[in-house]
XYZ file of C-alpha atoms in Angstrom:
508
model
C 38.926 -24.553 -5.676
C 35.516 -22.434 -4.045
C 33.512 -21.050 -6.440
C 33.419 -17.595 -4.836
C 37.756 -17.852 -5.422
C 37.331 -18.274 -8.919
C 36.663 -14.727 -9.868
C 37.638 -11.306 -8.276
C 34.896 -8.472 -9.698
C 36.378 -4.802 -8.770
C 33.922 -3.067 -6.399
C 32.458 -6.970 -5.411
C 33.568 -8.995 -2.565
C 31.795 -12.340 -3.789
C 30.063 -14.329 -0.951
C 28.672 -17.726 -2.262
C 27.462 -19.591 -5.273
C 23.571 -19.065 -5.982
C 22.958 -20.885 -8.736
C 24.259 -22.231 -11.953
C 23.162 -21.886 -15.411
C 23.548 -23.158 -18.876
C 25.333 -19.810 -20.015
C 26.851 -18.432 -16.547
C 26.712 -18.749 -12.756
C 25.531 -16.475 -10.688
C 26.783 -15.285 -7.041
C 25.437 -14.030 -4.086
C 27.935 -10.380 -3.810
C 28.228 -7.177 -1.996
C 28.674 -4.036 -3.483
C 31.492 -2.696 -1.542
C 30.626 1.018 -2.576
C 27.348 0.651 -1.179
C 27.529 -1.953 0.915
C 24.576 -3.604 -0.455
C 24.077 -7.342 -1.492
C 23.619 -7.687 -5.347
C 23.217 -10.970 -7.651
C 26.211 -11.178 -9.753
C 25.171 -12.965 -12.836
C 28.818 -14.229 -14.217
C 29.699 -15.286 -17.914
C 32.767 -17.656 -18.327
C 34.621 -18.008 -21.775
C 31.597 -17.567 -24.310
C 32.046 -20.331 -26.436
C 30.086 -18.683 -29.354
C 29.433 -14.730 -30.078
C 25.664 -15.541 -29.960
C 25.735 -17.089 -26.034
C 28.526 -13.609 -25.218
C 25.841 -11.702 -27.256
C 22.686 -13.101 -25.706
C 24.178 -12.353 -22.127
C 24.961 -8.367 -22.975
C 21.381 -8.301 -24.378
C 20.077 -9.090 -20.887
C 22.191 -6.116 -19.702
C 21.105 -3.744 -21.787
C 17.277 -4.801 -22.368
C 16.574 -4.791 -18.990
C 18.642 -1.611 -17.817
C 16.250 -0.079 -20.189
C 13.285 -1.069 -18.657
C 11.407 0.510 -15.489
C 8.737 -1.742 -13.363
C 8.319 -2.808 -9.816
C 7.958 -6.564 -11.782
C 11.292 -6.570 -13.072
C 15.213 -7.100 -11.907
C 16.816 -4.001 -11.435
C 20.025 -3.744 -13.357
C 23.030 -2.006 -11.250
C 26.145 -2.840 -13.281
C 27.483 -4.414 -16.287
C 30.974 -5.255 -17.154
C 34.100 -7.243 -18.153
C 36.752 -8.657 -16.509
C 39.698 -11.061 -17.319
C 38.045 -13.881 -19.092
C 34.473 -13.106 -18.308
C 31.718 -10.983 -18.127
C 29.243 -9.586 -15.134
C 25.992 -8.382 -14.657
C 24.989 -7.111 -11.085
C 21.615 -6.830 -10.163
C 19.244 -6.952 -7.909
C 19.287 -9.797 -5.361
C 16.381 -11.150 -4.449
C 15.970 -13.800 -1.528
C 12.785 -14.153 -1.607
C 13.490 -17.701 -3.636
C 11.561 -18.430 -7.183
C 8.318 -19.506 -8.225
C 9.366 -23.284 -8.763
C 9.929 -23.607 -5.156
C 6.792 -22.180 -4.199
C 4.488 -24.272 -7.527
C 6.760 -27.041 -5.360
C 5.233 -26.676 -1.830
C 1.761 -25.433 -3.113
C 0.532 -22.143 -3.704
C -3.324 -20.921 -2.913
C -5.757 -20.471 -5.732
C -5.895 -16.702 -4.381
C -2.263 -16.613 -4.121
C -1.732 -18.120 -8.109
C -4.057 -14.812 -9.146
C -2.576 -12.280 -7.628
C 0.697 -13.317 -9.114
C -1.037 -13.769 -12.351
C -2.457 -10.139 -12.263
C 1.237 -8.985 -11.212
C 3.090 -10.344 -14.272
C 0.372 -9.683 -16.853
C 0.888 -5.956 -15.801
C 4.960 -6.456 -15.961
C 4.321 -7.976 -19.584
C 1.988 -5.106 -20.675
C 4.599 -2.728 -19.548
C 7.749 -4.585 -21.246
C 5.891 -5.449 -24.542
C 4.653 -2.197 -25.079
C 8.349 -1.064 -24.415
C 9.183 -3.222 -27.683
C 10.608 -6.543 -25.515
C 9.450 -10.246 -25.607
C 11.193 -12.475 -22.980
C 10.884 -15.653 -24.740
C 11.450 -17.616 -21.687
C 8.421 -16.935 -18.962
C 9.130 -19.947 -16.689
C 8.715 -19.918 -12.723
C 12.284 -20.626 -12.159
C 12.727 -17.111 -13.656
C 10.078 -15.400 -11.630
C 11.814 -14.160 -8.142
C 10.010 -13.020 -5.012
C 11.400 -9.722 -3.054
C 11.496 -9.927 0.587
C 7.493 -8.489 0.899
C 6.599 -11.264 -1.516
C 6.451 -9.300 -4.955
C 7.062 -11.223 -7.925
C 9.670 -10.171 -10.131
C 10.900 -10.873 -13.449
C 14.195 -11.856 -13.945
C 16.693 -13.320 -16.494
C 16.238 -11.581 -20.077
C 19.032 -13.661 -21.775
C 16.850 -14.584 -24.771
C 14.813 -11.575 -24.958
C 14.493 -9.948 -28.496
C 12.977 -6.572 -29.097
C 9.719 -7.022 -31.487
C 11.470 -4.519 -34.336
C 14.765 -6.228 -34.290
C 15.550 -8.347 -37.397
C 18.722 -10.577 -35.578
C 18.149 -13.389 -34.042
C 19.477 -14.046 -30.861
C 19.015 -17.898 -31.165
C 22.138 -21.002 -32.077
C 21.176 -22.105 -35.831
C 19.250 -25.012 -35.652
C 17.979 -24.607 -32.213
C 14.964 -23.978 -30.505
C 15.604 -21.384 -27.372
C 13.570 -21.694 -24.532
C 12.379 -23.909 -21.582
C 10.212 -26.521 -23.674
C 7.321 -27.105 -21.015
C 6.852 -23.210 -21.407
C 7.613 -22.848 -24.841
C 4.443 -21.243 -27.332
C 3.582 -23.374 -30.209
C 5.315 -20.339 -32.535
C 7.943 -20.702 -30.431
C 8.116 -24.555 -30.924
C 7.715 -24.767 -34.475
C 10.910 -22.732 -34.458
C 9.234 -19.509 -35.452
C 11.917 -16.554 -35.175
C 9.360 -13.636 -35.025
C 6.691 -13.696 -31.821
C 5.424 -11.264 -30.139
C 4.406 -10.554 -26.392
C 1.084 -13.478 -27.319
C 4.132 -15.459 -27.231
C 5.120 -14.878 -23.647
C 1.307 -14.603 -22.458
C 1.080 -18.383 -23.698
C 3.909 -19.300 -21.481
C 2.476 -17.298 -18.208
C -1.176 -19.423 -18.840
C 1.261 -22.666 -18.603
C 2.360 -21.320 -15.085
C -1.581 -20.397 -14.006
C -2.072 -24.066 -14.806
C 0.775 -25.232 -12.834
C 0.187 -23.035 -9.824
C -3.503 -24.233 -9.829
C -2.974 -27.848 -9.971
C 0.711 -28.574 -9.034
C 1.641 -30.222 -12.661
C 2.994 -28.747 -15.807
C -0.057 -29.561 -18.555
C 2.353 -30.514 -21.641
C 4.617 -33.327 -20.657
C 6.524 -36.131 -23.130
C 9.460 -38.388 -22.674
C 11.255 -35.989 -24.979
C 12.229 -32.489 -26.105
C 10.586 -32.667 -29.741
C 7.898 -34.461 -28.037
C 6.836 -32.140 -25.620
C 7.030 -29.432 -28.572
C 4.709 -31.493 -30.079
C 2.407 -31.825 -27.217
C 2.178 -27.438 -27.477
C 1.543 -27.790 -30.803
C -0.974 -30.842 -30.994
C -2.644 -31.309 -28.284
C -6.100 -30.584 -26.766
C -6.254 -27.337 -23.883
C -5.743 -28.239 -20.330
C -8.290 -28.281 -18.014
C -8.796 -27.518 -14.496
C -10.288 -29.086 -11.595
C -13.871 -28.566 -11.793
C -13.276 -26.091 -8.292
C -11.785 -23.876 -11.325
C -14.317 -23.536 -13.924
C -14.807 -20.340 -13.623
C -11.024 -19.536 -14.527
C -11.061 -22.248 -17.579
C -12.211 -19.249 -19.882
C -9.317 -17.236 -18.710
C -7.148 -19.973 -19.335
C -8.179 -21.165 -22.857
C -7.912 -18.067 -23.933
C -4.161 -17.556 -22.469
C -3.464 -21.322 -24.282
C -5.035 -21.145 -27.643
C -3.223 -22.652 -30.100
C -2.983 -19.489 -32.679
C -2.067 -16.069 -31.687
C -4.623 -14.493 -32.755
C -6.929 -16.373 -30.643
C -5.478 -15.491 -27.271
C -5.041 -12.066 -25.288
C -3.444 -9.686 -27.480
C -2.214 -7.787 -24.481
C -0.885 -8.445 -20.445
C -3.616 -5.223 -20.576
C -6.524 -7.213 -22.116
C -5.889 -10.046 -19.681
C -6.501 -7.714 -16.997
C -9.538 -6.531 -18.311
C -10.792 -10.464 -18.936
C -9.856 -10.651 -15.468
C -11.902 -8.352 -13.667
C -15.754 -10.188 -13.712
C -13.982 -12.196 -11.445
C -14.542 -9.868 -8.681
C -17.586 -10.814 -8.267
C -17.257 -14.652 -7.677
C -17.999 -15.313 -4.290
C -15.685 -18.098 -3.107
C -13.983 -18.146 -6.374
C -10.441 -18.938 -4.978
C -10.913 -20.678 -2.082
C -8.953 -23.674 -1.320
C -11.363 -26.875 -1.219
C -10.097 -27.354 2.485
C -10.766 -23.499 3.370
C -14.284 -23.571 2.632
C -15.754 -24.288 6.321
C -13.315 -22.394 8.171
C -12.134 -19.426 5.730
C -9.741 -17.237 6.373
C -9.630 -13.375 7.243
C -8.509 -12.681 3.721
C -11.417 -14.604 1.927
C -13.465 -13.293 4.228
C -12.481 -9.813 3.500
C -13.172 -11.279 -0.484
C -16.711 -12.736 0.712
C -17.471 -9.097 1.897
C -16.231 -7.440 -1.187
C -17.972 -9.396 -3.122
C -21.597 -8.265 -1.549
C -20.924 -4.863 0.407
C -24.451 -3.651 2.189
C -25.891 -0.451 1.069
C -23.537 1.384 3.445
C -20.718 0.198 2.495
C -21.026 -0.163 -1.395
C -19.140 3.120 -2.101
C -16.507 2.443 -0.132
C -15.397 -1.181 -0.227
C -14.972 -2.558 -3.435
C -13.951 -6.314 -4.302
C -10.335 -6.958 -3.035
C -9.563 -8.832 -6.937
C -10.986 -6.425 -8.712
C -9.226 -3.965 -6.905
C -5.843 -5.567 -7.294
C -6.953 -5.740 -11.093
C -7.357 -2.249 -11.632
C -4.292 -1.288 -9.788
C -2.132 -3.560 -12.214
C -3.256 -1.419 -15.153
C -1.488 1.940 -15.473
C 1.672 0.064 -16.599
C -0.477 -0.521 -19.765
C 0.116 3.939 -20.449
C 3.529 3.022 -21.259
C 3.245 1.494 -24.352
C 4.493 3.745 -26.788
C 7.555 1.941 -28.176
C 5.577 -0.971 -29.628
C 5.969 -1.249 -33.520
C 1.916 0.223 -34.798
C 1.519 -3.330 -36.650
C 1.954 -5.880 -33.214
C -1.337 -5.996 -31.144
C 0.398 -4.455 -28.343
C 0.759 -1.478 -30.220
C -2.672 -1.218 -30.879
C -4.052 -1.829 -27.361
C -1.933 0.769 -26.199
C -3.123 3.649 -28.838
C -6.792 2.161 -27.663
C -5.604 3.121 -24.357
C -4.279 5.985 -24.812
C -7.036 7.227 -26.920
C -10.065 5.979 -24.442
C -9.243 6.804 -20.990
C -6.815 9.432 -19.003
C -7.201 7.517 -15.601
C -4.467 6.735 -13.472
C -4.618 4.411 -10.205
C -1.309 3.048 -8.628
C -0.665 -0.281 -7.498
C -1.031 -1.808 -4.283
C 1.658 -2.084 -1.256
C 2.108 -5.818 -1.355
C 0.921 -9.118 -2.487
C -0.709 -9.301 1.079
C -2.194 -5.967 1.068
C -5.105 -6.636 -1.320
C -7.916 -5.686 0.275
C -7.755 -2.222 -0.238
C -10.582 -0.048 -1.989
C -10.516 0.871 -5.849
C -11.952 3.079 -8.408
C -14.133 0.997 -10.979
C -12.159 -1.248 -13.679
C -12.819 1.149 -16.519
C -9.950 3.135 -15.066
C -6.861 2.506 -16.015
C -4.231 1.727 -12.981
C -0.059 1.251 -12.968
C 2.114 -0.709 -11.297
C 4.241 0.496 -8.553
C 6.767 -0.709 -6.570
C 5.822 -1.879 -3.154
C 7.590 0.213 -1.343
C 6.142 3.397 -3.208
C 2.639 2.504 -2.033
C 0.184 3.682 0.530
C -0.655 1.007 3.250
C -4.853 0.704 1.754
C -7.012 2.711 4.302
C -10.072 0.260 4.000
C -8.912 -3.522 4.715
C -9.470 -6.631 6.660
C -10.238 -4.831 9.481
C -11.317 -1.686 8.480
C -14.922 -2.238 8.417
C -14.806 -3.073 12.307
C -13.105 -0.012 12.520
C -15.211 2.211 10.391
C -18.462 0.723 12.010
C -16.539 2.493 15.352
C -18.201 5.441 13.943
C -21.923 5.447 14.882
C -24.523 6.324 12.384
C -25.695 8.902 15.038
C -22.484 10.811 15.448
C -22.524 14.363 15.149
C -21.177 15.364 11.188
C -20.088 18.646 13.025
C -17.452 16.929 15.296
C -16.381 14.407 12.639
C -15.619 17.546 10.348
C -13.665 19.346 12.841
C -11.671 16.737 13.418
C -10.922 16.202 9.800
C -10.464 19.926 9.796
C -7.465 19.401 13.061
C -5.990 16.176 11.387
C -5.516 18.326 7.634
C -3.785 21.190 9.608
C -1.650 18.900 11.549
C -0.915 16.591 8.379
C -2.575 13.068 9.407
C -3.863 12.994 6.125
C -4.583 9.127 5.819
C -2.254 7.759 8.948
C -3.198 6.897 11.523
C -5.636 4.729 9.312
C -8.716 5.148 11.807
C -7.475 9.046 13.034
C -7.124 10.898 10.586
C -8.511 12.875 7.885
C -9.384 11.600 5.848
C -10.763 8.924 7.759
C -12.963 11.581 9.230
C -14.088 12.465 5.545
C -15.157 9.172 4.385
C -16.855 8.470 7.563
C -19.325 11.954 7.337
C -19.721 11.055 3.430
C -20.483 6.883 4.501
C -23.379 9.136 6.411
C -24.234 11.754 4.217
C -23.503 10.807 0.789
C -22.102 14.127 -1.354
C -22.016 16.540 2.267
C -19.975 19.458 -0.094
C -17.096 20.051 3.289
C -16.488 16.513 3.055
C -16.266 16.795 -0.952
C -14.247 18.954 -0.719
C -12.449 18.005 1.882
C -11.050 15.169 0.357
C -9.921 17.677 -3.138
C -7.954 19.041 -0.370
C -6.490 15.840 0.740
C -5.453 14.926 -2.594
C -3.775 17.906 -3.639
C -1.862 18.150 -0.831
C -0.736 14.601 -1.703
C 0.251 16.436 -5.154
C 2.470 19.385 -3.087
C 4.117 16.893 -1.197
C 5.020 15.281 -4.559
C 5.806 18.254 -5.892
C 8.378 18.593 -3.527
C 9.940 15.449 -3.510
C 10.618 15.579 -7.052
C 12.403 18.961 -6.892
C 14.058 16.788 -4.645
C 15.444 13.841 -6.896
C 13.719 11.474 -4.895
C 11.148 10.137 -7.038
C 10.063 6.802 -5.042
C 9.205 9.256 -2.229
C 7.136 11.259 -4.966
C 5.457 8.246 -6.015
C 4.195 7.176 -2.514
C 2.977 10.307 -2.169
C 0.836 10.609 -6.003
C -0.257 7.093 -4.925
C -1.787 8.167 -1.772
C -3.929 11.300 -3.735
C -4.724 8.707 -6.407
C -6.656 6.538 -4.226
C -8.210 9.510 -2.900
C -9.071 11.169 -6.623
C -8.495 8.697 -8.983
C -9.463 11.298 -11.758
C -7.436 14.040 -10.873
C -5.739 15.637 -13.718
C -2.863 16.960 -11.671
C -2.290 13.889 -10.140
C -2.228 11.950 -13.153
C 0.148 14.053 -14.886
C 2.536 14.191 -12.638
C 2.286 10.295 -11.909
C 2.422 10.350 -16.248
C 5.595 12.687 -15.984
C 7.451 10.125 -13.492
C 6.008 7.319 -15.662
C 8.669 8.466 -18.654
C 12.402 6.463 -19.107
C 14.236 8.037 -16.270
C 17.658 8.167 -15.699
C 19.441 5.757 -12.966
C 17.979 6.429 -8.904
C 19.399 9.007 -6.771
C 21.210 7.994 -3.904
C 18.195 9.412 -2.240
C 15.727 7.281 -3.962
C 18.153 4.438 -3.007
C 17.866 5.608 0.692
C 13.916 5.802 0.351
C 14.011 2.136 -0.536
C 15.968 0.955 1.985
C 13.890 3.286 4.644
C 10.270 3.730 3.449
C 8.241 6.112 5.391
C 3.762 6.114 5.949
C 3.931 9.279 8.147
C 0.896 11.417 6.463
């Protein structure tokens, strides 16, 4: 019998099988009410109560989390002899396949950053994934990595354990030493260890610890020395060593701490070049080089792409308020809350990382890719900006800026907008009072636009406007306050939000 004909789920049309696992079969299905594709995960006749509990634990766990790098849950229910979860369909394949094909080091680092920010948020919500591995990291159509499969996730404060008695749950090649030893009380540092294993595999194409048997692989995590990266990645070795430390207390204590320690790498030239790219760097790597050594006239405007990406992943950590006080995650969250009130939002996609950003000391958030403005300064902006001659009349630039602002052309087109002209003025005359006030007005206008969307229940569009404003004024208390309110636990997205996701706009 065709697997797609084995079940009938009310409200869904089964299209085909996407994959099978130890617990369930995943189908591509169409949600009839909205006409959208979904991934339908179906558990058939669970053999033990533990597997049933694990299955519904996954749905409950993800449904209460809200992050752009986490899979979205649409529905959960029970049919005749089976249980199901309907979730976001991610057609971009998984990280396991991408590793097999080969990943550029620059992309590996971007994926690491996005997942570190994601885990900072997840752990702050009191959840440990416990099964981080490449096949559980899928990609959206825009290349955004998305963490899935929370089947054996555990609440940090929970006393119950969902493992089957006498077994070790998880994938042996990615298990932390404490999980390999059967320690049931693990925290977010276990997930960071697994992330370190994945980072090594992305850079080298191989797993650091392998053996002939399940048990021997577990022992390798516990006993074997830390793996060494190839010489060309020596600058990343300290990061890897701290991710893969045998003792949890010797690792990064949170995803946020990992992001902070990645920050110095933003000043490294050619750090992330593939060997074959050294003589003929791509536009992406050329942009990174320019960012690493900006000219005096552009230094205020251009920050390294990597540094920008790191800080833009950071603000999600501000949401960490639900972890137990005794955990390292909670301590880091409290420190972050006490030390800063800053907020900046994350980049539009994995391919758009050359955007300018504020220093790493400011806090940032990960937002969904369609919620983010297109960067004003990218690989091509250097030419655009240079088109404005140093001798260009400032009054002419100011007049153009005011005209564009009046027409609500705040940031787009990127080379003919109010923001562009105000920044061109400041490039020639830093501290120019009217240009400075002009950027303040643009940021406030974005706040006004965001408030309108919030009042209409369109939070995705509101986030886009807040993001654009925070790019200009990252310390704006009004924008920060509005973003913090949006980042609180929310109700399921409205139909208007769904429309915004399918048809994002960038018109201001």
